[in-house]
Amino acid sequence: MLFNLTLKARVCGLLATGLLASQVALAQSAEIPAQSLGLVPLPREVKAYAATYALPQKISVYAASPAERNVATLLQGMLTSLGKTVTLTTNRQAAQIVLATVATTSPEAYQLVVDKAGIKITAAGGPGLFYGTQTLLQLLPPRAAATAKVPYVRISDQPAFQWRGGMLDVCRHFFPVSFVKKYIDFLAAYKMNTFHWHLTDDQGWRIEIKKYPKLTEISAFRSETLLGAQQQMKTPADFKYDGTPYGGFYTQEQIKDVIAYAQKRYVTIVPEIEMPGHSVAILAAYPELACKPGPYQTWTKWGVNEDIVCPTEPTFQFFEDVLTEVSALFPGKYIHIGGDEAPKARWKESAAVQEIMKREGFTDVEKVQGWFNRRIEKFLQSKGKKLIGWDEILEGGIAPSAAVMSWRGEKGGIEAAQHGHDVVMTPTTNLYLDYGQNPQPHSPYEPLMIGGYLPLAKVYSYNPLPRELTPEQQKHIMGVGANMWTEYITTPEKAEYMLFPRFMAAAEVAWTPAALKSYEAFLPRMGQQFARLDAKKINYRVPEPLGLDSASVVKQGNKAVLTLRTLVPGSQIRYTLDGKMPDETTELYTKPFTVPQNRQITVRAVTVAPNGRKSPPTELLIK
C-alpha cells in the first residue's frame, strides 16, 4: 500500500510539473485578442498567445480508449487532407497531439491547450474530444501548407444547449446520400449534434419500409413538379409543371450507413414520419387509409392538402408497423411525428371520426388529433422512444412526456415549457434558412425561393430563452433547430447557398451563451471561415458589402461620404454610380468616396470573392 501511495504521489507530481510547465510557457508568451483566432462558434473561455507551435509534417496522435481512437481516426483523415502524414499511437510521450479522457461536468465540454509541448485535448469522452478537434482544425490553415503553425491557446468550452440541430427536408426535393453525409459534416464542423431528417410528406415518401413496399414503388414518386413560385399563382392557368416524373428513396441499408456515419461524428438523427397530415403520398399507395374513397396521387403542389389519413384502426396499424421498423433503424431516443398542418375537413365529413368523437366524448374534432397523438406516443414508448412534434400537437392535448418543436413563433414553445414539456425552439422568424436573404421579395439577383426575409443579423440575434419563462421553466428549452425546407431548393448547391453563412450564426446561437454573443464581433470571425468553406467546395452565398444604408452615410455639406467594407477577407468591392450592375470591370473601391446629395444617384456595389464569385448587389438611392 505504501508503494502504491508513493507511486501515485510521484505520478501526480509529474502531472503537476507538466501542467505547471505548460502554464509557465503560456505565461511567457504575449497574449493576443481571442477574436483574432476566427473561431465559430465562439468558445466560452479563450486565452490566445503570440507564440505558435509548428505542427511537423509527420504527426503522431495519442489515443488509448475506443472513444479517443474514434476521434483520432477522424482527426487523422482531416489532417491528412491538409497534407500531413498522421499515425495513431499509444505512446503518449511520442505524440504531438494528445487526446485524453478526464472527468468533467458535461459530456460535450472540452479543454484545448497548445504550447511548446504540443497539442492536448481533454474531455469526458468522445463528444467533447471531437468538438475539441473541430476547434483545433479552425486554428490550422484551411488548405495544405508546407508549414502549419498553431497559436498557443488555452480554451475551456462547453455548449449552452443540449439540442443543437439542423433539419433537411428530402421530400419536396430528394438529396443523395453523399449530400446527406455532407450536411452531417456541416453540423459536426460547427458543433451541432442533431440531424432532423424530414423523410415523409405529401410530395414524396423517402424511407424504405419492408412491410409496405408500395411506399417506395408509388409514394416515393410524383408525376411532375410545379414550375415557378406557387405564392405568385392566382388562377389555375398560372400553374405550370415540368412534366417529368420525380422521386427517390433511401433503402434501409443506406439509412444504416448514414446513421453510422453520423454516430462517428456524435450527431444523433431524429427521423420525421409525418402524421396525420401531410400524408397524401401514403394515400396514393394505400387509399384504404383515407376517410373517403380515392384514387389519390403523390402531390405535385406545395402547401397544405386537405386529404389526410383517417384515424381508424387500419391507419393505426399502418403507423405502428412503420414506426416498428423506424424505431429499429434509428438508435436515438426521439421520433418526430410532425403533427402540423392537418386540416380536419375530411374528418368532419367522416362517419368513422364522428363515432370516435361520440365514443371518446369529444365535441371538438381537433381533440381527435390529440387522441391520435397520444395513442402513437404510447406505442413509441413501448419501443423505448419519445415523441416530438410541431407545436400544433399542443392543440389537441399531449402527454407530459411529449416534446414540442415551436415553429409558429415562440408561443407554442412558451406554452409547452410552462406545462412542463421539453421544447426545441425553431421559429420561422429566426431559424427558417429556406427564407430569403434579400429585402427585395423575389429579387432577380437571388435564386427562386419560398419568400420571407431572414438576414444573417436576425438569425444571430435569436435568444432561445424567452423572457416570459421563469428560470425553472427555461430549463425545458432543450435548444434550437435550424430548418431547411426544399420546395424551391432543388440541388445540393442551392441548399448550401441558402445555408451559408447563416448556418454559422445559428450554430453560435446554439453553442455560445447569449451573454458572450456580439454580432459586430461575430462578423470578422465569420469572415475567416470563408476560406475554409472554399477549401471544402461549399457553395456559400457571398455577403454583400456593408455601408450602403442610410445609417452609414456621413453627410458633409451637400455631399454624402460612403464607407464600404467587405465580410470576405481578400475580396474586392466593385461599385457603380449610374445604376448599372457592378462587375469586375467597374470601379474598384479602395477608400471612402463622396457623392453629391443635390441630385438623384443610385449607388450599387458587389463583393467579388477570392474564388471569383460575386455577391448579390446592395444599393442606396441618394436623393
Coordinates of N, CA and C in Angstrom, one line a residue, residues 195-339:
F195 N -29.4 15.9 -36.2 CA -29.8 15.9 -37.6 C -31.3 15.5 -37.7
H196 N -32.1 16.5 -38.0 CA -33.6 16.2 -38.1 C -33.9 15.9 -39.6
W197 N -34.2 14.7 -39.8 CA -34.3 14.2 -41.2 C -35.8 14.1 -41.5
H198 N -36.3 15.0 -42.3 CA -37.7 15.1 -42.7 C -37.9 14.1 -43.9
L199 N -38.5 12.9 -43.6 CA -38.5 11.8 -44.5 C -39.8 11.5 -45.3
T200 N -40.9 12.1 -44.8 CA -42.2 11.8 -45.4 C -43.0 13.1 -45.5
D201 N -43.7 13.2 -46.7 CA -44.6 14.4 -46.9 C -45.5 14.1 -48.0
D202 N -46.4 15.1 -48.3 CA -47.3 14.9 -49.4 C -46.6 14.6 -50.8
Q203 N -45.5 15.2 -50.9 CA -44.8 15.2 -52.2 C -43.8 14.1 -52.4
G204 N -43.7 13.2 -51.4 CA -42.8 12.1 -51.5 C -42.5 11.4 -50.2
W205 N -42.5 10.1 -50.2 CA -42.1 9.2 -49.1 C -40.7 8.7 -49.4
R206 N -39.8 8.9 -48.5 CA -38.3 8.7 -48.8 C -37.7 7.6 -48.0
I207 N -38.4 6.8 -47.2 CA -37.7 5.7 -46.4 C -38.3 4.4 -46.8
E208 N -37.5 3.4 -47.0 CA -38.0 2.0 -47.3 C -38.6 1.4 -46.1
I209 N -39.8 0.9 -46.2 CA -40.5 0.2 -45.1 C -40.8 -1.2 -45.7
K210 N -40.2 -2.2 -45.2 CA -40.3 -3.6 -45.7 C -41.7 -4.1 -45.8
K211 N -42.5 -3.8 -44.8 CA -43.9 -4.3 -44.8 C -44.8 -3.6 -45.8
Y212 N -44.4 -2.4 -46.2 CA -45.3 -1.7 -47.1 C -44.5 -1.3 -48.4
P213 N -44.3 -2.2 -49.3 CA -43.4 -1.9 -50.5 C -44.0 -0.9 -51.4
K214 N -45.3 -0.6 -51.4 CA -45.9 0.4 -52.3 C -45.4 1.8 -51.9
L215 N -44.9 2.0 -50.7 CA -44.4 3.3 -50.3 C -43.2 3.7 -51.1
T216 N -42.4 2.8 -51.5 CA -41.3 3.1 -52.3 C -41.5 2.8 -53.8
E217 N -42.6 2.0 -54.1 CA -42.9 1.8 -55.5 C -43.8 3.0 -56.0
I218 N -44.6 3.5 -55.2 CA -45.6 4.5 -55.6 C -45.4 5.9 -54.9
S219 N -45.4 5.8 -53.6 CA -45.4 7.1 -52.8 C -44.1 7.9 -52.9
A220 N -43.0 7.2 -53.3 CA -41.7 7.9 -53.4 C -41.6 8.7 -54.6
F221 N -42.6 8.7 -55.5 CA -42.5 9.4 -56.8 C -43.8 10.2 -57.1
R222 N -43.6 11.3 -57.7 CA -44.7 12.1 -58.2 C -44.6 12.3 -59.7
S223 N -45.7 12.6 -60.3 CA -45.7 12.6 -61.8 C -45.0 13.7 -62.4
E224 N -44.9 14.9 -61.7 CA -44.2 16.1 -62.2 C -44.0 17.0 -61.0
T225 N -43.4 18.2 -61.3 CA -43.1 19.2 -60.3 C -43.5 20.5 -60.8
L226 N -44.1 21.3 -59.9 CA -44.5 22.7 -60.2 C -43.3 23.6 -60.6
L227 N -43.6 24.4 -61.6 CA -42.6 25.4 -62.0 C -42.9 26.7 -61.5
G228 N -41.9 27.5 -61.0 CA -42.1 28.8 -60.5 C -42.6 28.9 -59.1
A229 N -42.8 30.1 -58.7 CA -43.2 30.4 -57.3 C -44.7 30.3 -57.1
Q230 N -45.1 29.3 -56.3 CA -46.5 29.0 -56.2 C -47.3 30.2 -55.5
Q231 N -46.6 30.9 -54.6 CA -47.3 32.0 -54.0 C -47.7 33.2 -54.9
Q232 N -47.1 33.1 -56.1 CA -47.5 34.2 -57.1 C -48.5 33.7 -58.1
M233 N -49.0 32.5 -57.9 CA -50.0 31.9 -58.8 C -51.4 32.1 -58.3
K234 N -52.2 32.8 -59.1 CA -53.5 33.3 -58.7 C -54.7 32.5 -59.3
T235 N -54.5 31.9 -60.5 CA -55.6 31.2 -61.2 C -55.0 29.8 -61.6
P236 N -55.9 28.9 -61.9 CA -55.5 27.6 -62.3 C -54.6 27.6 -63.5
A237 N -54.8 28.6 -64.4 CA -53.9 28.8 -65.6 C -52.5 29.1 -65.3
D238 N -52.3 29.7 -64.1 CA -50.9 30.1 -63.7 C -50.1 28.8 -63.3
F239 N -50.7 27.7 -63.0 CA -50.0 26.6 -62.5 C -49.4 25.8 -63.7
K240 N -48.1 25.7 -63.8 CA -47.4 25.0 -64.9 C -46.4 24.0 -64.3
Y241 N -46.3 22.9 -65.0 CA -45.5 21.8 -64.5 C -44.4 21.4 -65.5
D242 N -43.4 20.7 -65.0 CA -42.3 20.3 -65.9 C -42.6 19.0 -66.7
G243 N -43.6 18.3 -66.3 CA -44.0 17.1 -67.0 C -43.0 15.9 -66.8
T244 N -42.1 16.0 -65.8 CA -41.1 15.0 -65.7 C -41.3 14.2 -64.3
P245 N -41.5 12.9 -64.4 CA -41.6 12.1 -63.1 C -40.4 12.4 -62.2
Y246 N -40.6 12.5 -60.9 CA -39.6 12.9 -60.0 C -39.7 12.1 -58.7
G247 N -38.6 11.7 -58.1 CA -38.6 11.0 -56.8 C -37.4 10.3 -56.4
G248 N -37.5 9.4 -55.4 CA -36.3 8.7 -54.9 C -36.6 8.3 -53.5
F249 N -35.8 7.4 -53.0 CA -35.9 7.0 -51.6 C -34.6 6.4 -51.1
Y250 N -34.5 6.3 -49.8 CA -33.3 5.6 -49.2 C -33.7 4.2 -48.7
T251 N -32.9 3.3 -49.1 CA -33.0 1.9 -48.6 C -32.7 1.9 -47.2
Q252 N -33.1 0.8 -46.5 CA -32.7 0.7 -45.1 C -31.2 0.5 -44.9
E253 N -30.6 -0.1 -45.8 CA -29.1 -0.2 -45.8 C -28.5 1.1 -45.9
Q254 N -29.0 2.0 -46.8 CA -28.4 3.3 -46.9 C -28.6 4.1 -45.6
I255 N -29.8 4.0 -45.0 CA -30.1 4.7 -43.8 C -29.1 4.2 -42.7
K256 N -28.9 2.9 -42.6 CA -28.0 2.4 -41.6 C -26.6 3.0 -41.8
D257 N -26.2 3.1 -43.1 CA -24.9 3.7 -43.4 C -24.8 5.2 -42.9
V258 N -25.9 5.9 -43.2 CA -25.9 7.3 -42.8 C -25.9 7.4 -41.3
I259 N -26.6 6.6 -40.6 CA -26.6 6.6 -39.1 C -25.3 6.3 -38.6
A260 N -24.6 5.3 -39.1 CA -23.2 5.0 -38.6 C -22.3 6.2 -38.9
Y261 N -22.4 6.8 -40.0 CA -21.6 8.0 -40.4 C -21.8 9.1 -39.3
A262 N -23.1 9.4 -39.0 CA -23.4 10.4 -38.0 C -22.9 10.1 -36.6
Q263 N -23.1 8.8 -36.2 CA -22.7 8.4 -34.9 C -21.2 8.6 -34.7
K264 N -20.4 8.4 -35.7 CA -18.9 8.6 -35.5 C -18.6 10.1 -35.3
R265 N -19.5 10.9 -35.7 CA -19.3 12.4 -35.6 C -20.2 13.0 -34.5
Y266 N -20.8 12.1 -33.7 CA -21.6 12.4 -32.5 C -22.8 13.3 -32.8
V267 N -23.4 12.9 -34.0 CA -24.6 13.5 -34.4 C -25.7 12.5 -34.3
T268 N -26.8 12.9 -33.6 CA -28.0 12.0 -33.4 C -29.0 12.3 -34.5
I269 N -29.5 11.3 -35.2 CA -30.5 11.6 -36.2 C -31.9 11.4 -35.6
V270 N -32.8 12.4 -35.8 CA -34.2 12.3 -35.5 C -35.0 12.2 -36.7
P271 N -35.6 11.0 -37.0 CA -36.4 10.9 -38.2 C -37.8 11.5 -38.0
E272 N -38.3 12.1 -39.1 CA -39.7 12.6 -39.0 C -40.5 11.8 -40.0
I273 N -41.6 11.2 -39.4 CA -42.6 10.5 -40.1 C -43.9 11.2 -39.9
E274 N -44.3 12.0 -40.9 CA -45.5 12.9 -40.8 C -46.8 12.1 -40.6
M275 N -47.6 12.6 -39.6 CA -48.9 12.1 -39.4 C -49.7 13.1 -38.5
P276 N -51.0 13.1 -38.6 CA -51.8 12.5 -39.6 C -51.9 13.4 -40.9
G277 N -51.4 14.6 -40.8 CA -51.4 15.5 -42.0 C -50.2 15.2 -42.9
H278 N -50.1 16.0 -44.0 CA -49.0 15.8 -45.0 C -48.8 14.3 -45.3
S279 N -49.9 13.6 -45.6 CA -49.9 12.2 -45.8 C -50.5 11.7 -47.1
V280 N -50.7 12.6 -48.1 CA -51.4 12.2 -49.3 C -50.5 11.2 -50.1
A281 N -49.2 11.3 -49.9 CA -48.4 10.3 -50.6 C -48.6 8.9 -50.1
I282 N -49.0 8.8 -48.8 CA -49.4 7.5 -48.3 C -50.6 7.0 -49.0
L283 N -51.6 7.9 -49.1 CA -52.9 7.5 -49.7 C -52.8 7.2 -51.2
A284 N -51.7 7.7 -51.8 CA -51.5 7.3 -53.2 C -51.2 5.8 -53.3
A285 N -50.6 5.2 -52.3 CA -50.3 3.8 -52.3 C -51.3 3.0 -51.6
Y286 N -51.9 3.6 -50.5 CA -52.8 2.8 -49.7 C -54.1 3.7 -49.5
P287 N -54.9 3.8 -50.5 CA -56.1 4.7 -50.4 C -57.1 4.2 -49.4
E288 N -57.0 3.0 -49.0 CA -58.0 2.5 -48.0 C -57.8 3.2 -46.6
L289 N -56.7 3.9 -46.4 CA -56.4 4.6 -45.2 C -57.1 6.0 -45.1
A290 N -57.7 6.4 -46.2 CA -58.4 7.7 -46.3 C -59.8 7.6 -45.7
C291 N -60.3 8.8 -45.4 CA -61.7 8.9 -44.9 C -62.7 8.8 -46.0
K292 N -62.3 9.1 -47.3 CA -63.2 9.0 -48.4 C -62.5 8.2 -49.5
P293 N -63.3 7.6 -50.4 CA -62.6 6.8 -51.5 C -61.7 7.7 -52.4
G294 N -60.6 7.0 -52.9 CA -59.7 7.7 -53.8 C -60.2 7.7 -55.2
P295 N -59.3 7.7 -56.2 CA -57.9 7.5 -56.0 C -57.2 8.8 -55.6
Y296 N -55.9 8.6 -55.2 CA -55.1 9.7 -54.8 C -53.7 9.6 -55.5
Q297 N -53.0 10.7 -55.6 CA -51.7 10.6 -56.2 C -50.7 11.5 -55.4
T298 N -49.5 11.1 -55.4 CA -48.5 11.9 -54.7 C -48.5 13.3 -55.2
W299 N -48.6 14.3 -54.3 CA -49.0 15.6 -54.7 C -47.9 16.3 -55.5
T300 N -48.3 17.2 -56.4 CA -47.4 17.9 -57.3 C -47.3 19.4 -56.9
K301 N -48.1 19.8 -55.9 CA -48.1 21.2 -55.5 C -47.4 21.3 -54.1
W302 N -47.2 22.5 -53.7 CA -46.7 22.8 -52.3 C -47.8 23.2 -51.4
G303 N -47.5 23.3 -50.1 CA -48.5 23.8 -49.2 C -49.2 22.7 -48.4
V304 N -50.5 23.0 -48.1 CA -51.3 22.1 -47.3 C -52.4 21.4 -48.0
N305 N -52.5 20.1 -48.0 CA -53.5 19.3 -48.7 C -54.6 18.8 -47.7
E306 N -55.8 19.0 -48.1 CA -56.9 18.6 -47.1 C -57.1 17.1 -47.0
D307 N -56.5 16.3 -48.0 CA -56.6 14.9 -47.9 C -55.6 14.3 -46.9
I308 N -56.0 13.8 -45.8 CA -55.1 13.2 -44.8 C -55.6 11.8 -44.4
V309 N -54.8 11.1 -43.8 CA -55.2 9.7 -43.3 C -56.4 9.8 -42.3
C310 N -57.2 8.8 -42.3 CA -58.3 8.8 -41.4 C -57.9 8.1 -40.1
P311 N -58.2 8.5 -38.9 CA -57.7 8.0 -37.7 C -58.4 6.7 -37.3
T312 N -58.5 5.7 -38.2 CA -59.1 4.4 -37.9 C -58.1 3.4 -37.6
E313 N -58.6 2.2 -37.2 CA -57.7 1.1 -36.7 C -56.7 0.7 -37.8
P314 N -57.1 0.6 -39.1 CA -56.2 0.3 -40.1 C -55.0 1.3 -40.2
T315 N -55.4 2.6 -40.0 CA -54.3 3.6 -40.0 C -53.4 3.5 -38.8
F316 N -53.9 3.2 -37.7 CA -53.0 3.0 -36.5 C -52.1 1.8 -36.8
Q317 N -52.7 0.7 -37.3 CA -51.9 -0.5 -37.6 C -50.8 -0.1 -38.6
F318 N -51.1 0.7 -39.6 CA -50.1 1.1 -40.6 C -48.9 1.8 -39.9
F319 N -49.3 2.8 -39.1 CA -48.2 3.6 -38.5 C -47.5 2.8 -37.4
E320 N -48.1 2.0 -36.7 CA -47.4 1.1 -35.8 C -46.4 0.2 -36.5
D321 N -46.8 -0.3 -37.6 CA -45.9 -1.1 -38.4 C -44.7 -0.3 -38.9
V322 N -45.0 0.9 -39.4 CA -43.9 1.8 -39.9 C -43.0 2.1 -38.8
L323 N -43.5 2.6 -37.7 CA -42.7 3.0 -36.5 C -41.9 1.9 -35.9
T324 N -42.4 0.6 -36.1 CA -41.7 -0.5 -35.6 C -40.3 -0.6 -36.4
E325 N -40.4 -0.5 -37.7 CA -39.2 -0.5 -38.5 C -38.3 0.7 -38.3
V326 N -39.0 1.9 -38.2 CA -38.2 3.1 -37.9 C -37.5 3.1 -36.6
S327 N -38.2 2.6 -35.6 CA -37.6 2.5 -34.2 C -36.4 1.6 -34.2
A328 N -36.5 0.5 -35.0 CA -35.4 -0.5 -35.0 C -34.2 0.1 -35.8
L329 N -34.4 1.0 -36.7 CA -33.3 1.6 -37.5 C -32.6 2.7 -36.7
F330 N -33.3 3.6 -36.1 CA -32.7 4.8 -35.6 C -32.5 4.6 -34.1
P331 N -31.2 4.7 -33.6 CA -30.9 4.5 -32.2 C -31.3 5.6 -31.3
G332 N -31.5 6.8 -31.8 CA -31.8 8.0 -30.9 C -33.1 7.8 -30.2
K333 N -33.3 8.6 -29.1 CA -34.5 8.4 -28.3 C -35.7 9.1 -28.8
Y334 N -35.6 10.1 -29.7 CA -36.7 10.8 -30.3 C -37.1 10.3 -31.7
I335 N -38.4 10.3 -31.9 CA -39.0 10.1 -33.2 C -40.0 11.3 -33.4
H336 N -39.9 12.0 -34.5 CA -40.7 13.2 -34.8 C -41.9 12.7 -35.6
I337 N -43.1 13.1 -35.1 CA -44.3 12.6 -35.8 C -45.0 13.8 -36.6
G338 N -44.3 14.9 -36.8 CA -44.9 16.0 -37.5 C -46.0 16.6 -36.7
G339 N -47.3 16.3 -37.1 CA -48.5 16.8 -36.4 C -48.9 18.2 -36.8

